[in-house]
Short mmCIF file of C-alpha atoms in Angstrom, two decimals:
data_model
loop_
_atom_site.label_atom_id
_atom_site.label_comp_id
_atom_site.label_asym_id
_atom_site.label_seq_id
_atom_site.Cartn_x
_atom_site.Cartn_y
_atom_site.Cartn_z
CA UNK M 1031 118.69 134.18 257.14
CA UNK M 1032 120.96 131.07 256.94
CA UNK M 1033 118.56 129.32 255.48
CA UNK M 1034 117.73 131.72 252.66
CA UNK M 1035 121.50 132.45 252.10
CA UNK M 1036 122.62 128.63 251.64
CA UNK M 1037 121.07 128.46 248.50
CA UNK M 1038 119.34 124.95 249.43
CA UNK M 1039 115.35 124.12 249.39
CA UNK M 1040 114.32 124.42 253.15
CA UNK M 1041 112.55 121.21 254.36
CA UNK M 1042 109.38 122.64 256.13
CA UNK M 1043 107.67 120.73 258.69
CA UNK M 1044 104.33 122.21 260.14
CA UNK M 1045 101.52 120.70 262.43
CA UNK M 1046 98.31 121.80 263.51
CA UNK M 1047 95.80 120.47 265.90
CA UNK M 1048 94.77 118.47 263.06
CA UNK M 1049 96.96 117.81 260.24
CA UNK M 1050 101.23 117.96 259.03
CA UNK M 1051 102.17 119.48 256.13
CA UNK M 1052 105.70 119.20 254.73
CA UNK M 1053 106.97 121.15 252.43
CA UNK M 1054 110.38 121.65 250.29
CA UNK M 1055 110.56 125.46 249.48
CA UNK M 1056 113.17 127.42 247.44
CA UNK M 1057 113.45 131.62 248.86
CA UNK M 1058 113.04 133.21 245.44
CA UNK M 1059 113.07 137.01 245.07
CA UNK M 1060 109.66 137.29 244.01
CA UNK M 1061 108.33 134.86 246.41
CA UNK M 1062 108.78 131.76 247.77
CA UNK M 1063 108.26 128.23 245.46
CA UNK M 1064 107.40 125.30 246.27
CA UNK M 1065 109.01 122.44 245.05
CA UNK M 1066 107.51 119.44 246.41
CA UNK M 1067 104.98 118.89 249.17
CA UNK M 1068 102.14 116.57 251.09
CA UNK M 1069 99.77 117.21 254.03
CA UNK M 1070 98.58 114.54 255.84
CA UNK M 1071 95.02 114.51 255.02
CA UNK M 1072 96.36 112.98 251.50
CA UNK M 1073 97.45 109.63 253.38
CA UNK M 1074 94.07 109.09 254.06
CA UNK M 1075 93.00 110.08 250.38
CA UNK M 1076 95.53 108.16 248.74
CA UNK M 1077 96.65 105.63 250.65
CA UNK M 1078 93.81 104.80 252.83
CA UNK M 1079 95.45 105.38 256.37
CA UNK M 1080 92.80 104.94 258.77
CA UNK M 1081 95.64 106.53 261.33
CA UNK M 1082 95.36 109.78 262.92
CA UNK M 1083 96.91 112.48 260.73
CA UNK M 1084 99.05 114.83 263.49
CA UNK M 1085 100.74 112.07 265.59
CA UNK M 1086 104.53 110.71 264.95
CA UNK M 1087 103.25 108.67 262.34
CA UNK M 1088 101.58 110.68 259.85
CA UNK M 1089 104.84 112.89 260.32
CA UNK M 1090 106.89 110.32 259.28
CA UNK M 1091 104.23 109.02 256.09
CA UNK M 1092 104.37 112.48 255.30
CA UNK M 1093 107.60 113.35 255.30
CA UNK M 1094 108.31 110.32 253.24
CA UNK M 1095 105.67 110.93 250.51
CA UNK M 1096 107.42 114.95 250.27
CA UNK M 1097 110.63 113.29 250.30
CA UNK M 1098 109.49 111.24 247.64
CA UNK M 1099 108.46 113.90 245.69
CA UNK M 1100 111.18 116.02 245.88
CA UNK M 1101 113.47 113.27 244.73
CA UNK M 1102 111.34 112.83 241.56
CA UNK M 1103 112.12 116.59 240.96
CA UNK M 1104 115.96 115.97 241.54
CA UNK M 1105 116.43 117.34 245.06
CA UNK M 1106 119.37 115.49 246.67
CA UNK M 1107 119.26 117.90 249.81
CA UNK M 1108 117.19 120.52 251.96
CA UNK M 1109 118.00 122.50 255.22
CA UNK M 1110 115.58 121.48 257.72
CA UNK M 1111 113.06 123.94 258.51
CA UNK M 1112 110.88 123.31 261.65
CA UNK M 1113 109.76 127.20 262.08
CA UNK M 1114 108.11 128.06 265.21
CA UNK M 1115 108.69 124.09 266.80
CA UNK M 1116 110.46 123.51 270.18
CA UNK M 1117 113.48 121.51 268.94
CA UNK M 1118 112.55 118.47 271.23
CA UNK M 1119 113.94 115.38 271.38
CA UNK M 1120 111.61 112.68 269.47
CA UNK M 1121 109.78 115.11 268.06
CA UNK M 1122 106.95 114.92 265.49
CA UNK M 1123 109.22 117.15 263.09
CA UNK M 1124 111.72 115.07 263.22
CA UNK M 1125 110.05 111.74 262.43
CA UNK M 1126 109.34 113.27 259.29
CA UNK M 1127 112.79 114.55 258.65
CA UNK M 1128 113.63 111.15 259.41
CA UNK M 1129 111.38 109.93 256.72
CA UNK M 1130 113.21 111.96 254.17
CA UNK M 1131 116.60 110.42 254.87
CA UNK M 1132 115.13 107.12 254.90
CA UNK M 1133 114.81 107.37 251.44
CA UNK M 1134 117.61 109.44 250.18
CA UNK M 1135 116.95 112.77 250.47
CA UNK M 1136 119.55 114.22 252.56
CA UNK M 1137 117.96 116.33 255.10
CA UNK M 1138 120.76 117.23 258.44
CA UNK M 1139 119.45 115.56 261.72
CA UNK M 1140 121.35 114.04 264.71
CA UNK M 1141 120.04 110.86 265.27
CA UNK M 1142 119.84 111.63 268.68
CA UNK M 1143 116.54 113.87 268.45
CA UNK M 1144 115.01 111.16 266.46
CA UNK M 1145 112.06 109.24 267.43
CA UNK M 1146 112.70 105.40 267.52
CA UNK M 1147 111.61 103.03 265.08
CA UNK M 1148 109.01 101.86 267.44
CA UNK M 1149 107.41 104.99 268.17
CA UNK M 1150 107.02 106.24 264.45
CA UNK M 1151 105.44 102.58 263.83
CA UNK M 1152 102.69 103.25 266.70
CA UNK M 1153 104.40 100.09 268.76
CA UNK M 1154 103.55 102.41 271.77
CA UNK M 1155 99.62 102.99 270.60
CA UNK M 1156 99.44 99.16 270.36
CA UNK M 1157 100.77 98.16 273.60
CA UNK M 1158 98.47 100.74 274.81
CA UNK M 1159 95.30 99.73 273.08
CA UNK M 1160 96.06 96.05 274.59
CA UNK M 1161 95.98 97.26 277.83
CA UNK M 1162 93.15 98.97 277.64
CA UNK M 1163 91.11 96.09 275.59
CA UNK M 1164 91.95 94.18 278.99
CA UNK M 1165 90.16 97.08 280.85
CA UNK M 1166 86.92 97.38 278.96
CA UNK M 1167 87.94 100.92 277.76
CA UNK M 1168 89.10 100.54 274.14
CA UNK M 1169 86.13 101.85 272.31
CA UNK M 1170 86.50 104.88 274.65
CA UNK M 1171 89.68 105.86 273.51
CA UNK M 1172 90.23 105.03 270.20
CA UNK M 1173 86.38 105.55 269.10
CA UNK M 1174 88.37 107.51 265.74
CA UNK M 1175 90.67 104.62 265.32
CA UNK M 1176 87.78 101.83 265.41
CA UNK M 1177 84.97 104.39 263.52
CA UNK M 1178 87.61 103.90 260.73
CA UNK M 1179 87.63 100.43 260.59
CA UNK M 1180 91.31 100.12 262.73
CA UNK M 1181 92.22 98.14 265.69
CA UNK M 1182 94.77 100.20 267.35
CA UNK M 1183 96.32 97.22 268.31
CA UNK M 1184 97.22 96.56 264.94
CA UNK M 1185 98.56 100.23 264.25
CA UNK M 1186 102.04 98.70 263.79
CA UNK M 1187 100.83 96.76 261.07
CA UNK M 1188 98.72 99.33 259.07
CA UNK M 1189 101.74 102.09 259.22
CA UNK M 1190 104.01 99.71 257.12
CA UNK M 1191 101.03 98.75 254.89
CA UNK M 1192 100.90 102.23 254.00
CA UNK M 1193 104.27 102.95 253.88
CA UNK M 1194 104.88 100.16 251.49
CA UNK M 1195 102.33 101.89 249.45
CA UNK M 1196 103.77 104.94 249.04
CA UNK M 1197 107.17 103.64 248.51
CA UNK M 1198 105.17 101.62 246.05
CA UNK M 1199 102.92 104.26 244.13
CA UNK M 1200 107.00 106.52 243.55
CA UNK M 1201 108.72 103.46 241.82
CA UNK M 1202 110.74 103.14 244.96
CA UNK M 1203 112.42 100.45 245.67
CA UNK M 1204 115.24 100.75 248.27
#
């Protein structure tokens, strides 16, 4: 009801077993409208994120490329909407809320619920996928990852390729 009354787009976050979508949504009487939004599956589309597209990562990519898009459309601010999500600390929702800010689009979060810089990159997968290389059990668990031409070690890597792609393809420059 807060959300509805304060007269500001909500910034929807939702993720299924398989994909995020993010959405910036204005309550109108005759239905909601959407202003601006991206789903994950259009990283790998677009911007050729060989990634999975419902981990921290793709939250954040996709937060940023709704942010984006809301910004080209004038929207300076949105109430954070993460529906039927657990509010937990380092959540997926809030790497993409994250994302938003990042780029301008003021979107309220504590930094304390935040995931770290490290985790949104992936530095976690990597270390991970190193350990495992030393085990003989890489292709086991990342099978995904290396069918689409990634080596999760370099996961790091690819998620600021791509980011600097989007940033790239909206004119942004900050």
């Amino acid at each position: 009801y807060v959300m509805v009354m304060s007269g500001h787009p909500r910034f929807v976050v939702r993720k299924t077993n398989k994909y995020i979508w993010v959405q910036l949504i204005v309550p109108r009487p005759e239905g909601d409208y959407t202003i601006a939004s991206a789903h994950s599956r259009e990283l790998v589309k677009l911007f050729s994120w060989k990634g999975g597209t419902s981990n921290t990562s793709a939250a954040y990519l996709t937060g940023l490329l709704a942010a984006l898009r809301a910004l080209q459309k004038n929207v300076k601010y949105a109430v954070p909407d993460i529906g039927l999500h657990r509010a937990v600390k380092g959540s997926i929702v809030f790497a993409a809320i994250k994302a938003a800010n990042d780029v301008g689009l003021k979107v309220p979060v504590s930094d304390e619920v935040v995931p770290s810089q490290d985790r949104i990159k992936g530095v976690h997968v990597a270390e991970y996928a190193r350990l495992l290389k030393e085990k003989n059990m890489l292709e086991s668990r990342f099978s995904k990852y290396i069918e689409r031409g990634l080596d999760p070690e370099r996961l790091p890597e690819h998620f600021e390729e791509v980011r600097e792609a989007i940033l790239k393809a909206h004119g942004f420059t900050g």
